[in-house]
CSV table of C-alpha atoms in Angstrom, one decimal:
chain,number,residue,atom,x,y,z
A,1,UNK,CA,-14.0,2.8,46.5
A,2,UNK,CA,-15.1,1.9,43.1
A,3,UNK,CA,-12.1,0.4,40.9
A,4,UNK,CA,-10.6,2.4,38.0
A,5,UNK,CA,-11.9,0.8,34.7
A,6,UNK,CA,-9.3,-0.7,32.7
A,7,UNK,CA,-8.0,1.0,29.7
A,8,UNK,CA,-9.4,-0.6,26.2
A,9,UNK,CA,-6.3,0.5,24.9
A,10,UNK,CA,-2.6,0.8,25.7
A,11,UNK,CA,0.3,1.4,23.8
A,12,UNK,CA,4.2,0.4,24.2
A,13,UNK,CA,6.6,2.4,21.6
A,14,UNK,CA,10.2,0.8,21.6
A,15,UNK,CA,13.8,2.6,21.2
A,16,UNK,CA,15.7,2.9,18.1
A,17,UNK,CA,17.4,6.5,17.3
A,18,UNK,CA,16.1,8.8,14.9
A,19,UNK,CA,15.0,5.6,12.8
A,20,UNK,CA,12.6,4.9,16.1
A,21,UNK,CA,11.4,8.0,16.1
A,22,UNK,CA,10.4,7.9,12.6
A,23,UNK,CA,9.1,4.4,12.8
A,24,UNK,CA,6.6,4.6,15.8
A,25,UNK,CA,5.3,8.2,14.9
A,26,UNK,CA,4.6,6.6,11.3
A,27,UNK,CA,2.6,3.4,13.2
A,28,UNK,CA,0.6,6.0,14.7
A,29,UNK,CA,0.3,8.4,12.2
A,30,UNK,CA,-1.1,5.7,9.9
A,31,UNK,CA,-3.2,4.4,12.5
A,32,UNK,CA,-5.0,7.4,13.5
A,33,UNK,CA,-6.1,8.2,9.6
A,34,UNK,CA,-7.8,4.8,10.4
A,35,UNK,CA,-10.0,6.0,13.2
A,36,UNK,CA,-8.0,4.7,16.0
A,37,UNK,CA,-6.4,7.4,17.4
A,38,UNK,CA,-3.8,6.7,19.9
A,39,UNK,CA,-3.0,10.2,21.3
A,40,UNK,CA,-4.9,9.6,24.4
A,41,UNK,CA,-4.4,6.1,24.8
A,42,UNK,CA,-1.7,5.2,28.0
A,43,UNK,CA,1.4,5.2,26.7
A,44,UNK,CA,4.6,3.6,27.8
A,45,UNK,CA,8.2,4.6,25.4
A,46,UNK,CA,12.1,3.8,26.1
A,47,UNK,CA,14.3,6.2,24.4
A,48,UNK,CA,12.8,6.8,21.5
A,49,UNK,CA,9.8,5.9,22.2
A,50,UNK,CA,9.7,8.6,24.8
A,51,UNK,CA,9.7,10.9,21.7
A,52,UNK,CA,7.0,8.7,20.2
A,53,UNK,CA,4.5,8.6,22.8
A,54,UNK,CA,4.7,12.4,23.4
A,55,UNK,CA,4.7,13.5,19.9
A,56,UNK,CA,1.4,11.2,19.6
A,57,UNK,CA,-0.1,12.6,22.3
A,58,UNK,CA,0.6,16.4,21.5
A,59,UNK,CA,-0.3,15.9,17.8
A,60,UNK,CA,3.6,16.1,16.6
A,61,UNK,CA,3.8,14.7,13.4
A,62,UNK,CA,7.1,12.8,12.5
A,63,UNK,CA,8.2,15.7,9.6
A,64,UNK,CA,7.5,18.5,11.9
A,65,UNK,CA,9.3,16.7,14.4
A,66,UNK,CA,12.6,16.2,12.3
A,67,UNK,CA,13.0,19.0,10.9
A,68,UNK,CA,13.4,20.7,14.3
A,69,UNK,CA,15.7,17.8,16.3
A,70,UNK,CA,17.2,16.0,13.4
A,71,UNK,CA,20.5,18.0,13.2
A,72,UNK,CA,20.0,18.0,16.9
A,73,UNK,CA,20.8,15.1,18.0
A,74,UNK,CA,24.7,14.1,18.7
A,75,UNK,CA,26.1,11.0,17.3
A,76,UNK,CA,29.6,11.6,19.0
A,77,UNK,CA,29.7,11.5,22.4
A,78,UNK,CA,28.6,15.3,24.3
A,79,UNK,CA,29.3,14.9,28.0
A,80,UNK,CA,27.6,18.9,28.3
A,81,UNK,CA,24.3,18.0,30.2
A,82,UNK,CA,21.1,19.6,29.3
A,83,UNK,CA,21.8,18.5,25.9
A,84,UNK,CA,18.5,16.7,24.9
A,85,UNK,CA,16.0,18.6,27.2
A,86,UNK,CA,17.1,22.2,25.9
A,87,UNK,CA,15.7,20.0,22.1
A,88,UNK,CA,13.0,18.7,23.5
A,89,UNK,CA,11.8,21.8,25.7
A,90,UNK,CA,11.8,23.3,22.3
A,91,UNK,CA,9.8,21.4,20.6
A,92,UNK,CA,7.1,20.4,23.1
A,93,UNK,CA,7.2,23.4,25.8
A,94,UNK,CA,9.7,23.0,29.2
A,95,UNK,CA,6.5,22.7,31.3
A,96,UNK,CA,4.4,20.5,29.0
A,97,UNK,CA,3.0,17.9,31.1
A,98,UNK,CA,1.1,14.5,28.8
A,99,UNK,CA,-0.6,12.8,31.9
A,100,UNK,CA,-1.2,9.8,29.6
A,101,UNK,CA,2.4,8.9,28.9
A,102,UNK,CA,4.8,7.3,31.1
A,103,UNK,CA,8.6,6.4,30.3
A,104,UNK,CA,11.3,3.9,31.2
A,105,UNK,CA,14.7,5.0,32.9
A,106,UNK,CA,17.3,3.7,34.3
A,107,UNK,CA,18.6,5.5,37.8
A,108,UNK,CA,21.9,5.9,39.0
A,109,UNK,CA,23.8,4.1,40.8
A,110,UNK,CA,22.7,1.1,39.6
A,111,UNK,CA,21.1,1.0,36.4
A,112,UNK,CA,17.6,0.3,38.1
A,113,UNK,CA,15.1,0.1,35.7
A,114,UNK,CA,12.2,2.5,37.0
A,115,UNK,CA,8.6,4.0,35.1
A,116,UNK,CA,8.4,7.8,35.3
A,117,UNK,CA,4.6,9.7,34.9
A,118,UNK,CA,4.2,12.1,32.9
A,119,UNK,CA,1.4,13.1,35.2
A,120,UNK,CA,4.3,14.1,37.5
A,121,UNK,CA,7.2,15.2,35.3
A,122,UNK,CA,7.1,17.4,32.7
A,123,UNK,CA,7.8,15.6,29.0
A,124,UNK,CA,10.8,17.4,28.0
A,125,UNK,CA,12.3,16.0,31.5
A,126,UNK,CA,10.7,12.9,30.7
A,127,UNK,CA,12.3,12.5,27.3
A,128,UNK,CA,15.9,13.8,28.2
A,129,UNK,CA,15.9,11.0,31.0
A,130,UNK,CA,14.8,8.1,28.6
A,131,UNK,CA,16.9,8.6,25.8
A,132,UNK,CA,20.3,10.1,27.6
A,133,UNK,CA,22.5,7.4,25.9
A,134,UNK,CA,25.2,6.3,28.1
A,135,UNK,CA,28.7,7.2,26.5
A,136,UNK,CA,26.7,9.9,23.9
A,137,UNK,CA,24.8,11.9,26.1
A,138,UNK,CA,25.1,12.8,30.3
A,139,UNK,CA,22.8,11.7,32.8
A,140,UNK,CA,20.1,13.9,33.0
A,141,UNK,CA,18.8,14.9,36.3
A,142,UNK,CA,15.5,14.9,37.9
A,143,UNK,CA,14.9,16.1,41.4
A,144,UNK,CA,18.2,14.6,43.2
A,145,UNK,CA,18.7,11.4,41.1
A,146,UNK,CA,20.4,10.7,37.7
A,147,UNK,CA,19.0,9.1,34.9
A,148,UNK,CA,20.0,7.2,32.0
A,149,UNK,CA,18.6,5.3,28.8
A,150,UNK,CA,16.2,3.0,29.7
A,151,UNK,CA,16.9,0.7,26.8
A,152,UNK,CA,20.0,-0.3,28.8
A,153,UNK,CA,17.8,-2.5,30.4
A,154,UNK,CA,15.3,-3.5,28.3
A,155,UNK,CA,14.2,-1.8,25.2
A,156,UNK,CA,10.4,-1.8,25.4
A,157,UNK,CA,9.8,-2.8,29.1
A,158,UNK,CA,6.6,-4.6,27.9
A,159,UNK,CA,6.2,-6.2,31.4
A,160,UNK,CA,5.9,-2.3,32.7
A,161,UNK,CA,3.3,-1.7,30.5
A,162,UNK,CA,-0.2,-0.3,31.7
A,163,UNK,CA,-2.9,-2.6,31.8
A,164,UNK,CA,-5.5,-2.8,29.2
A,165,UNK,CA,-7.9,-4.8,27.3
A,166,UNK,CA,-6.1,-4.6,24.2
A,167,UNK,CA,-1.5,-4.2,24.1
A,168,UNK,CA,-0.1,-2.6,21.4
A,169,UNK,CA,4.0,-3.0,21.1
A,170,UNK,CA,5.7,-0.6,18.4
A,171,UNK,CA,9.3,-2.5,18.1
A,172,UNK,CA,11.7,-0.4,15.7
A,173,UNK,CA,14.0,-2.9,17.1
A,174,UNK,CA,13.1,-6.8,16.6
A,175,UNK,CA,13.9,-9.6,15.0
A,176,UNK,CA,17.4,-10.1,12.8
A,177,UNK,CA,17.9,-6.0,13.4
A,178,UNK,CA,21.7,-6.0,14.2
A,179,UNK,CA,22.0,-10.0,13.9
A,180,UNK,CA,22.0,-11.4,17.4
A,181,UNK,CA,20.9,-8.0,19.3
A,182,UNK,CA,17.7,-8.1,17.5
A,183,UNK,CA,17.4,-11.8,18.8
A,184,UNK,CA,18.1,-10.8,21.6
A,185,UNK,CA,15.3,-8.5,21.6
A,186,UNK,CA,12.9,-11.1,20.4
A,187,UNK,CA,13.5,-13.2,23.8
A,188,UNK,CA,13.3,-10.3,26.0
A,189,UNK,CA,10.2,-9.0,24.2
A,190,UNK,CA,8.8,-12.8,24.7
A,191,UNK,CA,9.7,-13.0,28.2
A,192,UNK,CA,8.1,-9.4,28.9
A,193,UNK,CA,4.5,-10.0,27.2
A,194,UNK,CA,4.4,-13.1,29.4
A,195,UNK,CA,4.6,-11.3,32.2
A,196,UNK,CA,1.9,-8.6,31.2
A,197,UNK,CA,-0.3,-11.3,29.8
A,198,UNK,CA,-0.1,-12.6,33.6
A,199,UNK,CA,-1.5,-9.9,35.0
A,200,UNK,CA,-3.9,-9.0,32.7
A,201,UNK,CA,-5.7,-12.8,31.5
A,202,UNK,CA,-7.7,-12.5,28.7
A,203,UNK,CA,-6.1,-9.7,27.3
A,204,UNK,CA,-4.5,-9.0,23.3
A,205,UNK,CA,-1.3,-8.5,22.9
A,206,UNK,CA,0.0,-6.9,18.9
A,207,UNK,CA,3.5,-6.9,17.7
A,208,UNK,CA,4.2,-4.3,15.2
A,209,UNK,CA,8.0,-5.2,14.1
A,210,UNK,CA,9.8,-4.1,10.8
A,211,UNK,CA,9.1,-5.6,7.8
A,212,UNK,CA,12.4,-6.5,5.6
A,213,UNK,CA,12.2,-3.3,4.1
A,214,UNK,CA,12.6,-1.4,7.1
A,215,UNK,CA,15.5,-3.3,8.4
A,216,UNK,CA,17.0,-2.7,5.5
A,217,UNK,CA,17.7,0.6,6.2
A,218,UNK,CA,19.7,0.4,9.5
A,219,UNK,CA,22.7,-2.1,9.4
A,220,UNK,CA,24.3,-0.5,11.7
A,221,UNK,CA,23.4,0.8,15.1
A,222,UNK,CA,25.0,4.5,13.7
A,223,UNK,CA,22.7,4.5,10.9
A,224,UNK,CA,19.8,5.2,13.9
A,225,UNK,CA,20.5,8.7,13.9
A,226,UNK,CA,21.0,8.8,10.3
A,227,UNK,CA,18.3,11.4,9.2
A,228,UNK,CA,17.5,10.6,5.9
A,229,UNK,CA,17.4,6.8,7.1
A,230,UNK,CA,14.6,8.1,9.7
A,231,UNK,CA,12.4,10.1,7.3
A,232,UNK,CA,12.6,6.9,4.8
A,233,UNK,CA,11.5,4.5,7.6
A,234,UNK,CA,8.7,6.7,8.6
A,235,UNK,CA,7.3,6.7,4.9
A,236,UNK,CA,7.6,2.9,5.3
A,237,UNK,CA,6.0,2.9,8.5
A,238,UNK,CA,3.1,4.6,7.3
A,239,UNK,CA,2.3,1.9,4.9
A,240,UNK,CA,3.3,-0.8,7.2
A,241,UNK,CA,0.4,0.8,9.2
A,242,UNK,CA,-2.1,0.8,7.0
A,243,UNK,CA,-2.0,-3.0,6.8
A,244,UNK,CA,-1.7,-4.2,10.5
A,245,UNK,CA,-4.9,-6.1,11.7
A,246,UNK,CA,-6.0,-5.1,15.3
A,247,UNK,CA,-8.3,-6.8,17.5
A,248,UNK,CA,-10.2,-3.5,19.0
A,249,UNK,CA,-12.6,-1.6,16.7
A,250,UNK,CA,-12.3,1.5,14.8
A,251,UNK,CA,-15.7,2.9,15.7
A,252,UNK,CA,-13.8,6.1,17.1
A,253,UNK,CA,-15.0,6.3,20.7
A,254,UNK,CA,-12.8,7.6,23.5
A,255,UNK,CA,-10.5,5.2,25.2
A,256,UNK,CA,-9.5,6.0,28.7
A,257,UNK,CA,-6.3,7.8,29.5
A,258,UNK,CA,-4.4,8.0,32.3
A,259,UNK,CA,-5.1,11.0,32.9
């Protein structure tokens, strides 16, 4: 049997709220106007991400996005399950499967970390798994098992991400974001693209973080799911990608998905 060729391109889009959200989808956004389209690429999100890698693949863009899940999304606790699918079935369709996209969980008992297809589930499952904050939001259920936030365990999952020629990571949430957590971040994210860069030698991996500007905006971990806050960092985001060097070109051809 002849082996699968290896993706050009794969994308990993962090967690981070609202903010996250707003970040990633700008990354993309701003990529894509500059002939590298990432809405078919494989795509790997925690939490937010989940909402990243979706909206990129269905064409979503960040404002039409907010305006229908911004006032939405708790920030008190809201133990009523359902909570986040019922938003996300809205906006993307209950049965909406994006082959390409894949997201991080974490199953209960036991918090283990585990990669759901979106080949297999539909998104709006997908998304209401990854981001079900525990404490804010209630397991959400999939089949018989329960599922929490992946970015309990790691917030990228960079050593889960599909292999490729060329890694792209989309951090809302690295470097001195939330003093220490952000560090904290920085030697997880480390430890993770060693592991990918393992398995796939000769490989690129990019780093898209926030630049002061961006970090700026959240001080606190509440001001994620501050709305305002998220459309700001999106506009910031944009220009932020309009800058990044990458090392695959822009000649517009078709990467493979995993479709």
């Amino acid at each position: 049997m002849t082996p699968r060729p290896r993706p050009e391109v794969a994308v990993v889009y962090g967690g981070g709220g609202l903010f996250g959200i707003g970040y990633s989808l700008g990354i993309a956004e701003a990529l894509a106007a500059r002939g590298r389209d990432l809405s078919s690429v494989p795509a790997l999100g925690t939490s937010a991400g989940s909402w990243a890698a979706a909206g990129t693949a269905l064409g979503i863009p960040f404002v039409d996005a907010l305006d229908r899940i911004a006032d939405r999304v708790p920030r008190v606790p809201d133990p009523r399950p359902g909570r986040l699918h019922r938003v996300a079935a809205e906006l993307l369709g209950a049965e909406t499967r994006v082959p390409s996209m894949a997201v991080v969980v974490a199953s209960l008992p036991g918090l283990r970390r585990t990669v759901l297809s979106g080949a297999d589930h539909p998104a709006a499952d997908l998304i209401a798994a990854s981001s079900a904050v525990p404490g804010l939001l209630a397991p959400h259920r999939i089949g018989a098992t329960r599922y929490v936030d992946g970015g309990v365990r790691s917030m990228a999952s960079i050593d889960r991400a599909p292999d490729a020629a060329h890694l792209l990571v989309v951090l809302p949430m690295a470097g001195p974001m939330f003093g220490p957590f952000g560090w904290l971040v920085e030697r997880t994210t480390r430890q993770e693209v060693a592991v990918w860069t393992a398995r796939n030698p000769g490989s690129t991996v990019t780093i898209v973080r926030p630049t002061a500007e961006l970090r700026a905006l959240v001080r606190r971990p509440d001001q994620l799911f501050d709305a305002d806050r998220a459309r700001r960092g999106h506009t910031l985001a944009l220009e932020l990608g309009a800058t990044i060097e990458l090392p695959w070109p822009a000649d517009g051809h078709r990467h493979p998905a995993a479709a």
